Coordinates of C-alpha atoms in Angstrom, one line a residue:
M1 CA 129.0 112.3 84.6
Q2 CA 130.8 112.8 81.3
V3 CA 134.5 113.7 81.4
R4 CA 136.4 115.6 78.8
A5 CA 140.1 116.0 79.0
A6 CA 142.1 118.7 77.3
V7 CA 145.6 117.4 76.8
R8 CA 148.7 118.3 74.8
A9 CA 149.1 116.5 71.5
T10 CA 152.1 114.6 72.9
A11 CA 150.2 113.3 76.0
S12 CA 149.6 109.6 76.5
E13 CA 146.3 108.0 75.8
L14 CA 143.5 108.2 78.4
P15 CA 140.8 105.7 79.2
E16 CA 138.2 105.1 76.5
Q17 CA 135.4 106.6 78.5
V18 CA 137.2 110.0 78.6
E19 CA 136.5 112.3 75.7
V20 CA 139.8 113.8 74.6
V21 CA 140.5 117.2 73.1
R22 CA 144.0 117.9 71.9
I23 CA 145.5 121.3 72.5
D24 CA 148.8 122.9 71.6
G25 CA 149.6 123.9 75.2
L26 CA 148.7 126.2 78.1
T27 CA 149.2 129.6 76.6
A28 CA 147.3 132.9 76.4
A29 CA 146.7 132.3 72.7
Q30 CA 145.1 128.8 73.1
S31 CA 141.5 128.6 71.9
W32 CA 139.3 126.6 74.4
V33 CA 136.1 126.8 72.3
E34 CA 136.0 123.1 71.4
A35 CA 137.1 121.9 74.9
L36 CA 134.5 124.1 76.7
R37 CA 131.5 123.4 74.5
G38 CA 128.7 122.1 76.8
V39 CA 130.9 122.0 79.9
D40 CA 129.5 122.8 83.4
V41 CA 132.7 122.6 85.4
V42 CA 136.4 123.0 84.6
I43 CA 139.1 121.5 86.8
H44 CA 142.3 123.3 86.0
A45 CA 145.4 121.3 87.0
A46 CA 147.9 122.2 84.3
A47 CA 150.8 124.5 85.1
R48 CA 154.4 125.3 84.7
V49 CA 155.6 123.5 87.8
H50 CA 158.4 124.2 90.2
V51 CA 161.8 123.9 88.4
M52 CA 164.7 122.7 90.5
D53 CA 167.3 123.5 87.8
E54 CA 165.9 126.7 86.5
Q55 CA 167.7 128.0 83.3
S56 CA 165.5 131.0 82.4
A57 CA 167.0 134.4 82.9
D58 CA 163.6 135.6 84.1
P59 CA 161.8 132.7 85.9
L60 CA 159.0 134.8 87.2
A61 CA 158.1 136.0 83.7
E62 CA 158.1 132.4 82.5
F63 CA 155.8 131.3 85.4
R64 CA 153.5 134.2 84.9
A65 CA 153.1 133.6 81.2
V66 CA 151.7 130.0 81.8
N67 CA 150.3 130.0 85.4
V68 CA 148.8 133.5 85.4
E69 CA 148.1 134.8 81.9
A70 CA 147.1 131.4 80.3
T71 CA 145.0 130.7 83.4
R72 CA 143.3 134.1 83.1
H73 CA 142.7 133.4 79.4
L74 CA 141.1 130.0 80.1
A75 CA 138.8 131.4 82.8
Q76 CA 137.6 134.3 80.6
Q77 CA 136.8 131.9 77.8
A78 CA 135.1 129.5 80.3
A79 CA 132.9 132.4 81.6
E80 CA 132.0 133.4 78.0
A81 CA 131.1 129.7 77.2
G82 CA 128.7 129.5 80.1
V83 CA 130.8 127.3 82.4
K84 CA 129.4 127.5 85.9
R85 CA 132.4 126.7 88.0
L86 CA 136.2 126.5 87.7
V87 CA 138.2 124.5 90.3
F88 CA 141.8 125.7 90.3
V89 CA 144.6 123.4 91.6
S90 CA 147.0 125.9 93.2
S91 CA 149.8 125.1 95.6
V92 CA 150.7 125.3 99.3
K93 CA 153.6 127.3 98.1
V94 CA 151.2 130.3 98.0
N95 CA 151.3 130.1 101.8
G96 CA 155.0 129.6 102.1
E97 CA 157.8 127.0 102.4
E98 CA 157.8 126.1 106.1
T99 CA 155.8 126.1 109.3
E100 CA 156.6 125.7 112.9
A101 CA 155.8 122.1 114.0
G102 CA 152.2 122.1 115.4
H103 CA 151.3 125.4 113.7
P104 CA 149.9 124.5 110.3
Y105 CA 148.9 126.9 107.6
T106 CA 145.2 127.7 107.5
V107 CA 143.1 129.0 104.7
D108 CA 143.0 132.4 106.5
A109 CA 146.8 132.7 106.8
Q110 CA 148.5 135.5 104.9
P111 CA 150.0 134.3 101.7
N112 CA 153.8 134.4 101.7
P113 CA 155.2 132.8 98.5
Q114 CA 159.0 132.5 98.5
D115 CA 159.7 131.6 94.9
P116 CA 158.5 132.5 91.4
Y117 CA 156.3 129.4 91.2
G118 CA 154.5 130.2 94.4
Q119 CA 154.1 133.9 93.4
S120 CA 152.6 133.0 90.1
K121 CA 150.1 130.7 91.7
L122 CA 149.0 133.4 94.1
E123 CA 148.6 135.8 91.2
A124 CA 146.6 133.2 89.3
E125 CA 144.3 132.9 92.2
Q126 CA 143.8 136.6 92.4
A127 CA 143.1 136.8 88.6
L128 CA 140.5 134.1 88.9
F129 CA 138.6 135.7 91.7
E130 CA 138.7 139.0 89.8
I131 CA 137.1 137.3 86.8
A132 CA 134.6 135.6 89.1
G133 CA 133.6 139.0 90.5
K134 CA 133.0 140.4 87.0
T135 CA 131.4 137.4 85.3
G136 CA 129.7 135.3 87.9
L137 CA 131.9 132.3 87.2
E138 CA 132.2 130.3 90.4
V139 CA 135.9 129.8 91.4
V140 CA 137.2 127.3 93.9
V141 CA 140.9 127.1 94.8
V142 CA 142.6 124.0 96.3
R143 CA 146.2 124.3 97.6
P144 CA 147.8 120.9 97.9
P145 CA 151.2 120.1 99.4
L146 CA 153.4 117.4 97.9
V147 CA 151.2 115.0 95.9
Y148 CA 152.1 111.3 95.7
G149 CA 150.7 108.1 94.3
P150 CA 151.4 105.5 91.6
G151 CA 153.8 107.0 89.1
V152 CA 155.1 109.7 91.4
K153 CA 158.5 111.0 90.3
A154 CA 161.2 113.4 91.5
N155 CA 162.3 113.4 95.1
F156 CA 159.6 110.9 96.3
A157 CA 160.6 108.4 93.7
S158 CA 164.3 108.9 94.6
L159 CA 163.5 108.3 98.3
M160 CA 161.8 105.0 97.4
G161 CA 164.7 104.0 95.3
A162 CA 167.2 104.6 98.2
L163 CA 165.0 102.7 100.6
Q164 CA 164.6 99.8 98.1
R165 CA 168.4 99.6 97.8
R166 CA 168.6 99.7 101.6
L167 CA 171.0 102.7 101.5
P168 CA 171.7 104.3 104.9
L169 CA 169.8 107.5 105.3
P170 CA 170.6 110.1 108.0
F171 CA 167.0 110.8 109.2
A172 CA 166.5 108.8 112.4
S173 CA 166.8 111.9 114.6
I174 CA 164.6 114.2 112.4
D175 CA 161.3 115.1 114.3
N176 CA 159.7 117.4 111.8
R177 CA 156.1 117.2 110.5
R178 CA 155.0 117.4 106.9
S179 CA 151.6 117.2 105.3
L180 CA 151.3 115.2 102.1
V181 CA 148.3 114.3 100.0
A182 CA 147.7 111.1 98.1
R183 CA 146.6 111.5 94.5
D184 CA 143.3 109.7 95.2
N185 CA 142.5 112.0 98.2
L186 CA 143.3 115.1 96.1
V187 CA 141.1 113.9 93.3
D188 CA 138.2 113.1 95.7
L189 CA 138.4 116.7 97.1
L190 CA 138.6 118.2 93.6
L191 CA 135.4 116.3 92.6
L192 CA 133.7 117.4 95.7
C193 CA 134.7 121.0 95.1
A194 CA 133.3 120.7 91.5
R195 CA 129.8 120.0 92.8
H196 CA 129.3 121.1 96.4
P197 CA 127.2 124.3 96.6
Q198 CA 129.3 125.6 99.6
A199 CA 132.6 125.4 97.7
A200 CA 132.0 128.4 95.5
G201 CA 134.3 131.3 96.2
Q202 CA 136.4 129.4 98.7
V203 CA 140.0 128.4 99.2
F204 CA 140.8 124.9 100.6
L205 CA 144.0 123.2 101.8
A206 CA 144.4 119.5 101.0
S207 CA 146.2 116.7 102.8
D208 CA 145.8 113.1 104.0
G209 CA 144.9 114.4 107.5
E210 CA 147.9 112.8 109.0
D211 CA 151.3 114.5 109.1
L212 CA 154.5 112.5 109.1
S213 CA 158.1 113.2 110.1
T214 CA 160.8 112.3 107.5
A215 CA 161.8 109.4 109.7
Q216 CA 158.1 108.2 109.9
L217 CA 157.7 108.5 106.2
C218 CA 160.9 106.4 105.6
N219 CA 159.7 103.7 108.0
R220 CA 156.2 103.5 106.5
L221 CA 157.5 103.5 102.9
S222 CA 160.0 100.8 103.8
L223 CA 157.2 98.7 105.2
A224 CA 155.2 99.2 102.0
L225 CA 158.2 98.3 99.9
G226 CA 158.9 95.2 102.0
V227 CA 162.3 96.2 103.2
R228 CA 163.9 97.2 106.5
P229 CA 165.0 100.8 106.6
R230 CA 168.6 101.8 107.6
L231 CA 168.1 105.2 109.3
L232 CA 171.1 106.8 111.0
P233 CA 170.8 109.3 113.9
V234 CA 172.6 112.3 112.3
P235 CA 171.8 115.6 114.0
A236 CA 169.9 118.2 112.0
W237 CA 172.7 120.8 112.3
A238 CA 175.2 118.5 110.6
L239 CA 172.7 117.9 107.7
H240 CA 172.2 121.6 107.3
L241 CA 175.9 122.1 107.1
L242 CA 176.2 119.4 104.5
G243 CA 173.5 121.1 102.5
R244 CA 175.4 124.4 102.5
L245 CA 178.7 122.8 101.6
T246 CA 177.2 120.9 98.7
G247 CA 174.8 123.6 97.4
R248 CA 171.8 121.6 98.2
S249 CA 170.4 123.6 101.1
Q250 CA 166.9 123.8 99.7
Q251 CA 166.6 120.0 99.2
I252 CA 167.9 119.3 102.7
Q253 CA 165.5 121.8 104.2
R254 CA 162.6 120.0 102.6
L255 CA 163.6 116.9 104.3
L256 CA 164.3 118.5 107.7
G257 CA 161.8 121.3 108.0
S258 CA 158.1 121.1 108.8
L259 CA 155.3 122.1 106.4
Q260 CA 151.8 121.4 107.7
V261 CA 148.4 122.4 106.5
D262 CA 145.0 122.5 108.3
I263 CA 142.2 120.9 106.3
S264 CA 139.5 121.8 108.8
A265 CA 137.9 124.2 106.4
A266 CA 137.2 121.4 103.9
R267 CA 136.0 119.1 106.7
K268 CA 133.6 121.7 108.1
R269 CA 132.3 123.4 105.0
L270 CA 132.2 120.4 102.6
G271 CA 132.0 117.5 105.1
W272 CA 135.1 116.1 103.5
T273 CA 137.2 113.3 105.0
P274 CA 140.2 111.9 103.0
P275 CA 138.9 108.5 101.9
V276 CA 142.3 106.8 101.5
S277 CA 144.5 106.1 104.5
V278 CA 148.2 106.9 104.4
E279 CA 149.1 103.2 104.8
R280 CA 147.0 102.3 101.7
A281 CA 148.2 105.2 99.6
L282 CA 151.9 104.4 100.4
R283 CA 151.3 100.7 99.7
E284 CA 149.8 101.4 96.3
T285 CA 152.6 103.9 95.5
A286 CA 155.2 101.3 96.5
V287 CA 153.6 98.5 94.5
A288 CA 153.5 100.7 91.4
F289 CA 157.1 101.8 91.9
Q290 CA 158.3 98.2 92.2
A291 CA 156.3 97.1 89.2
G292 CA 157.8 99.9 87.1
R293 CA 161.3 98.8 88.1
G294 CA 160.5 95.2 87.2
Q295 CA 160.7 94.1 90.8

């Protein structure tokens, strides 16, 4: 299998066996002719991602320009170039922000995006299936939750840093459940969706197949980092109050609330099982984190 990667001119180098096509960016004006020449399957993972400190006066318009219109443009050019299938990396935010513990999102659940990013991803899915209906391009949608692995940044990296420094964290009493997906598990599912005949026209949710509470995640990450966690039994109501007082309610809710996904559709239709265990994925993530910090 030959792989061609379309990356921005400023992106870092890829392995030698990967053919690289440099592009200006993900816009509705980008020409994909060179990148799509001779291609059978496109895996589309680029996006304007969720922005914690949004500065735009019209965030939804910004998200739509990249995640909807540029995606529509790519899909249309892919269909015209004779591409057979497009696998779209969407987001669980299409479904919503939170579930009741033990009641995960399913592929049949009514979409309920709560922010401009999630709304733009839903609209992108709809645009792709519309193009599929008109052109015959096969579309597959995969909605992952938080993706982690070597090189992970943002809140996951911050959590590892706090655990590494053995800072006291107030999560011992938190009994939520959250689905995560290791990078290698997501890649495995995407590659399966690229070739499996039963994937065409479907939406799949992705996860490691084991949901963790915030306390469990802290304990397992600490084990992977080789440190003992310092978790304090602070009640959830007190943490919610702290979030409101500090203007960090959304960040606190992500640590305290549940967000679970049901991957049975991928298991049954595609015969997929996540190949990498949570323990192994966390260990590889922790090793890379420590190596990057010179530890």
